[in-house]
mmCIF file of C-alpha atoms in Angstrom:
data_model
loop_
_atom_site.group_PDB
_atom_site.id
_atom_site.type_symbol
_atom_site.label_atom_id
_atom_site.label_comp_id
_atom_site.label_asym_id
_atom_site.label_seq_id
_atom_site.Cartn_x
_atom_site.Cartn_y
_atom_site.Cartn_z
ATOM 1 C CA MET U 25 65.532 39.460 309.892
ATOM 2 C CA ASN U 26 63.250 37.754 312.422
ATOM 3 C CA ILE U 27 59.857 36.392 311.464
ATOM 4 C CA GLU U 28 57.343 35.143 314.018
ATOM 5 C CA ILE U 29 53.713 34.200 313.859
ATOM 6 C CA ARG U 30 51.701 35.316 316.865
ATOM 7 C CA ARG U 31 48.086 34.798 317.849
ATOM 8 C CA SER U 32 46.508 38.166 318.487
ATOM 9 C CA ASP U 33 43.889 37.712 321.213
ATOM 10 C CA ASP U 34 43.526 41.412 321.889
ATOM 11 C CA MET U 35 42.508 41.992 318.225
ATOM 12 C CA HIS U 36 40.028 39.108 318.347
ATOM 13 C CA HIS U 37 37.065 41.468 318.369
ATOM 14 C CA TRP U 38 37.787 42.720 314.811
ATOM 15 C CA MET U 39 39.908 40.005 313.214
ATOM 16 C CA GLY U 40 38.117 36.857 314.451
ATOM 17 C CA GLN U 41 40.326 33.764 314.703
ATOM 18 C CA SER U 42 42.919 34.968 312.186
ATOM 19 C CA LYS U 43 46.650 34.867 312.640
ATOM 20 C CA MET U 44 48.955 37.827 312.117
ATOM 21 C CA LEU U 45 52.309 37.664 310.407
ATOM 22 C CA ILE U 46 54.706 40.059 312.041
ATOM 23 C CA ILE U 47 57.965 40.842 310.287
ATOM 24 C CA LYS U 48 60.637 42.484 312.388
ATOM 25 C CA PHE U 49 63.289 44.395 310.483
ATOM 26 C CA PRO U 50 66.598 45.179 312.143
ATOM 27 C CA SER U 51 66.951 48.854 312.828
ATOM 28 C CA SER U 52 69.852 50.982 311.710
ATOM 29 C CA THR U 53 72.035 52.483 314.395
ATOM 30 C CA THR U 54 73.121 55.459 312.339
ATOM 31 C CA THR U 55 70.068 56.586 310.365
ATOM 32 C CA HIS U 56 66.331 56.438 310.773
ATOM 33 C CA GLN U 57 64.953 55.864 307.290
ATOM 34 C CA PRO U 58 61.174 55.670 306.932
ATOM 35 C CA TYR U 59 61.565 52.649 304.606
ATOM 36 C CA PRO U 60 63.990 50.203 306.211
ATOM 37 C CA PHE U 61 63.902 47.848 303.217
ATOM 38 C CA ILE U 62 66.118 50.222 301.239
ATOM 39 C CA THR U 63 68.849 50.683 303.852
ATOM 40 C CA SER U 64 72.266 49.121 303.795
ATOM 41 C CA THR U 65 71.563 47.050 306.900
ATOM 42 C CA LEU U 66 69.545 44.455 305.018
ATOM 43 C CA SER U 67 70.491 40.836 305.080
ATOM 44 C CA PRO U 68 73.457 40.108 302.783
ATOM 45 C CA ASN U 69 71.451 37.588 300.759
ATOM 46 C CA PHE U 70 68.807 40.203 299.881
ATOM 47 C CA THR U 71 69.479 42.114 296.671
ATOM 48 C CA ILE U 72 67.391 44.675 294.872
ATOM 49 C CA GLN U 73 66.529 43.432 291.400
ATOM 50 C CA PRO U 74 65.712 45.886 288.624
ATOM 51 C CA PHE U 75 62.301 45.633 287.073
ATOM 52 C CA PRO U 76 62.267 43.569 283.882
ATOM 53 C CA PRO U 77 62.041 45.654 280.715
ATOM 54 C CA LEU U 78 58.587 46.364 279.428
ATOM 55 C CA PHE U 79 59.348 44.687 276.100
ATOM 56 C CA PRO U 80 61.647 41.730 275.551
ATOM 57 C CA THR U 81 64.963 42.645 274.011
ATOM 58 C CA PRO U 82 65.647 42.449 271.209
ATOM 59 C CA ILE U 83 62.208 43.320 269.924
ATOM 60 C CA PRO U 84 61.132 40.789 267.300
ATOM 61 C CA PRO U 85 60.957 42.256 263.796
ATOM 62 C CA TYR U 86 57.644 43.750 262.757
ATOM 63 C CA LYS U 87 55.686 41.519 260.429
ATOM 64 C CA PRO U 88 53.103 43.470 258.426
ATOM 65 C CA PRO U 89 49.804 41.815 257.610
ATOM 66 C CA ILE U 90 49.665 39.873 254.374
ATOM 67 C CA ILE U 91 48.051 41.922 251.596
ATOM 68 C CA THR U 92 46.449 39.912 248.834
ATOM 69 C CA THR U 93 46.589 42.633 246.165
ATOM 70 C CA LEU U 94 49.963 44.318 246.086
ATOM 71 C CA PRO U 95 50.447 47.726 244.492
ATOM 72 C CA ILE U 96 52.874 48.005 241.611
ATOM 73 C CA PRO U 97 56.306 48.804 243.094
ATOM 74 C CA THR U 98 57.217 52.228 241.763
ATOM 75 C CA ASP U 99 60.958 51.610 242.007
ATOM 76 C CA HIS U 100 60.751 48.926 239.291
ATOM 77 C CA LEU U 101 58.679 50.921 236.818
ATOM 78 C CA GLN U 102 59.729 52.696 233.676
ATOM 79 C CA LYS U 103 57.966 55.442 231.805
ATOM 80 C CA GLN U 104 56.751 54.741 228.277
ATOM 81 C CA THR U 105 55.389 57.504 226.077
ATOM 82 C CA PHE U 106 53.245 56.855 223.024
ATOM 83 C CA LEU U 107 52.718 59.731 220.601
ATOM 84 C CA CYS U 108 49.271 59.545 219.037
ATOM 85 C CA GLN U 109 47.395 61.339 216.294
ATOM 86 C CA ILE U 110 43.701 61.210 215.461
ATOM 87 C CA PHE U 111 41.470 63.174 213.112
ATOM 88 C CA LEU U 112 38.029 64.414 214.144
ATOM 89 C CA LEU U 113 35.979 64.370 210.946
ATOM 90 C CA ASN U 114 34.503 67.673 209.781
ATOM 91 C CA GLN U 115 35.546 69.546 212.923
ATOM 92 C CA ALA U 116 37.990 72.046 211.404
ATOM 93 C CA ASN U 117 37.388 75.601 212.579
ATOM 94 C CA GLU U 118 39.302 78.854 212.362
ATOM 95 C CA ILE U 119 39.266 79.173 216.154
ATOM 96 C CA TYR U 120 41.833 76.341 216.334
ATOM 97 C CA ALA U 121 44.353 78.450 214.408
ATOM 98 C CA ASN U 122 44.976 80.534 217.529
ATOM 99 C CA HIS U 123 46.348 78.459 220.418
ATOM 100 C CA ASN U 124 45.688 81.256 222.905
ATOM 101 C CA ARG U 125 41.943 81.338 222.355
ATOM 102 C CA PHE U 126 39.681 80.122 225.118
ATOM 103 C CA GLU U 127 37.906 77.730 222.737
ATOM 104 C CA TYR U 128 41.206 76.123 221.752
ATOM 105 C CA GLN U 129 42.192 75.575 225.389
ATOM 106 C CA GLN U 130 38.719 74.325 226.300
ATOM 107 C CA THR U 131 38.619 71.837 223.411
ATOM 108 C CA SER U 132 42.122 70.554 224.208
ATOM 109 C CA GLN U 133 41.184 69.987 227.846
ATOM 110 C CA MET U 134 37.925 68.271 226.947
ATOM 111 C CA ILE U 135 39.608 65.857 224.502
ATOM 112 C CA GLN U 136 42.348 65.128 227.020
ATOM 113 C CA ASN U 137 39.859 64.340 229.809
ATOM 114 C CA VAL U 138 37.702 62.139 227.583
ATOM 115 C CA ILE U 139 40.629 60.026 226.349
ATOM 116 C CA TYR U 140 42.098 59.693 229.842
ATOM 117 C CA ASN U 141 38.796 58.702 231.453
ATOM 118 C CA GLN U 142 38.038 56.137 228.756
ATOM 119 C CA LEU U 143 41.505 54.551 228.970
ATOM 120 C CA LYS U 144 40.963 54.279 232.726
ATOM 121 C CA GLN U 145 38.216 51.758 231.948
ATOM 122 C CA THR U 146 40.604 49.484 230.039
ATOM 123 C CA PRO U 147 43.346 46.980 230.970
ATOM 124 C CA LEU U 148 45.803 49.899 230.722
ATOM 125 C CA ARG U 149 44.397 51.341 233.953
ATOM 126 C CA PRO U 150 47.133 49.988 236.311
ATOM 127 C CA TYR U 151 49.811 51.547 234.114
ATOM 128 C CA LEU U 152 48.176 54.763 232.913
ATOM 129 C CA GLU U 153 49.967 57.792 234.304
ATOM 130 C CA ASN U 154 48.620 60.552 232.095
ATOM 131 C CA VAL U 155 47.232 61.690 228.774
ATOM 132 C CA TYR U 156 48.346 65.038 227.399
ATOM 133 C CA VAL U 157 47.009 66.846 224.338
ATOM 134 C CA TRP U 158 49.895 68.641 222.659
ATOM 135 C CA TYR U 159 48.406 70.210 219.601
ATOM 136 C CA LEU U 160 45.199 70.852 217.685
ATOM 137 C CA TYR U 161 45.303 71.984 214.072
ATOM 138 C CA ASN U 162 43.070 72.078 211.037
ATOM 139 C CA SER U 163 43.716 69.482 208.360
ATOM 140 C CA GLY U 164 41.362 70.186 205.478
ATOM 141 C CA PRO U 165 37.831 69.746 206.826
ATOM 142 C CA ASP U 166 39.055 67.743 209.817
ATOM 143 C CA LEU U 167 40.628 68.634 213.148
ATOM 144 C CA ALA U 168 43.909 66.857 213.864
ATOM 145 C CA VAL U 169 44.696 66.080 217.502
ATOM 146 C CA GLU U 170 48.190 65.164 218.632
ATOM 147 C CA PHE U 171 48.433 63.735 222.123
ATOM 148 C CA SER U 172 50.553 61.409 224.203
ATOM 149 C CA ILE U 173 49.659 58.435 226.361
ATOM 150 C CA ILE U 174 52.111 58.014 229.217
ATOM 151 C CA LEU U 175 52.380 54.624 230.905
ATOM 152 C CA LEU U 176 54.373 53.419 233.895
ATOM 153 C CA THR U 177 55.168 49.786 233.189
ATOM 154 C CA PRO U 178 57.303 47.045 234.768
ATOM 155 C CA SER U 179 60.933 46.831 233.721
ATOM 156 C CA HIS U 180 60.195 44.142 231.126
ATOM 157 C CA PRO U 181 56.979 45.408 229.561
ATOM 158 C CA ASN U 182 54.805 43.470 227.179
ATOM 159 C CA ILE U 183 52.867 46.614 226.308
ATOM 160 C CA GLY U 184 53.775 47.873 222.862
ATOM 161 C CA VAL U 185 52.346 50.021 220.114
ATOM 162 C CA THR U 186 49.993 47.280 218.906
ATOM 163 C CA SER U 187 48.563 46.725 222.385
ATOM 164 C CA VAL U 188 48.011 50.431 222.994
ATOM 165 C CA LYS U 189 46.403 50.916 219.574
ATOM 166 C CA ASN U 190 44.069 47.951 220.052
ATOM 167 C CA VAL U 191 42.998 49.236 223.472
ATOM 168 C CA PHE U 192 42.433 52.740 222.080
ATOM 169 C CA ILE U 193 40.325 51.408 219.199
ATOM 170 C CA SER U 194 38.283 49.339 221.662
ATOM 171 C CA VAL U 195 37.088 52.501 223.440
ATOM 172 C CA LEU U 196 36.722 54.586 220.276
ATOM 173 C CA PRO U 197 32.879 54.500 220.282
ATOM 174 C CA GLU U 198 32.821 55.787 223.875
ATOM 175 C CA ILE U 199 35.336 58.527 223.035
ATOM 176 C CA GLU U 200 33.254 59.614 220.036
ATOM 177 C CA ASP U 201 30.119 59.617 222.156
ATOM 178 C CA GLN U 202 31.785 61.735 224.854
ATOM 179 C CA LEU U 203 32.941 64.180 222.167
ATOM 180 C CA ASN U 204 29.311 64.990 221.317
ATOM 181 C CA GLY U 205 29.030 62.272 218.690
ATOM 182 C CA THR U 206 32.069 63.433 216.724
ATOM 183 C CA HIS U 207 33.412 60.749 214.384
ATOM 184 C CA ILE U 208 37.086 59.811 214.388
ATOM 185 C CA ASP U 209 38.723 58.595 211.189
ATOM 186 C CA LYS U 210 39.590 54.975 212.056
ATOM 187 C CA ASN U 211 41.932 54.678 209.064
ATOM 188 C CA LYS U 212 44.156 57.530 210.199
ATOM 189 C CA ILE U 213 44.799 56.620 213.832
ATOM 190 C CA SER U 214 48.547 56.826 214.391
ATOM 191 C CA ILE U 215 50.345 55.611 217.517
ATOM 192 C CA GLN U 216 54.137 55.613 217.771
ATOM 193 C CA TYR U 217 56.462 54.552 220.537
ATOM 194 C CA LEU U 218 58.208 57.789 221.462
ATOM 195 C CA ASN U 219 60.631 56.865 224.214
ATOM 196 C CA HIS U 220 61.125 55.268 227.599
ATOM 197 C CA HIS U 221 63.416 56.021 230.499
#
């Protein structure tokens, strides 16, 4: 490859006093390629280098942003079910004898929603999975309600029957208010630890 620098006087009118760099490539005797820099007649010390990869290899491991409040890991949780019974004073009614009646279903759903929504306002909120009303039945002048509170707790829970009962009693006035001012017999609240798995 020959390189020479030449003053171009005949191009003075449009280039001023600039200098031109002229690179002469050797021509191939066998082929006439339009781009001589990719032919095999290049200088032996000239090699075509591949472009560097877009990303360095190996790619560094992804580091997620630090989150200050971590969700409870579901793979280390266990289900705890507490079977509960309460008595709504002076609410017995013959309509609760038939479980297929609309009023029975409506009352069950209303009680279930009220208890669930009130427990959501307590320290049980992070663990509360569901509340389910199983059964309504007349007990003398009162209406008995059997329901379960289902919690998802860490593997070594410190939430027991006493804790759940205390939390339930703490929201009892709100539950009564949401049930149209119905009174609940505080002496007959029963909460039992059913199972966990």
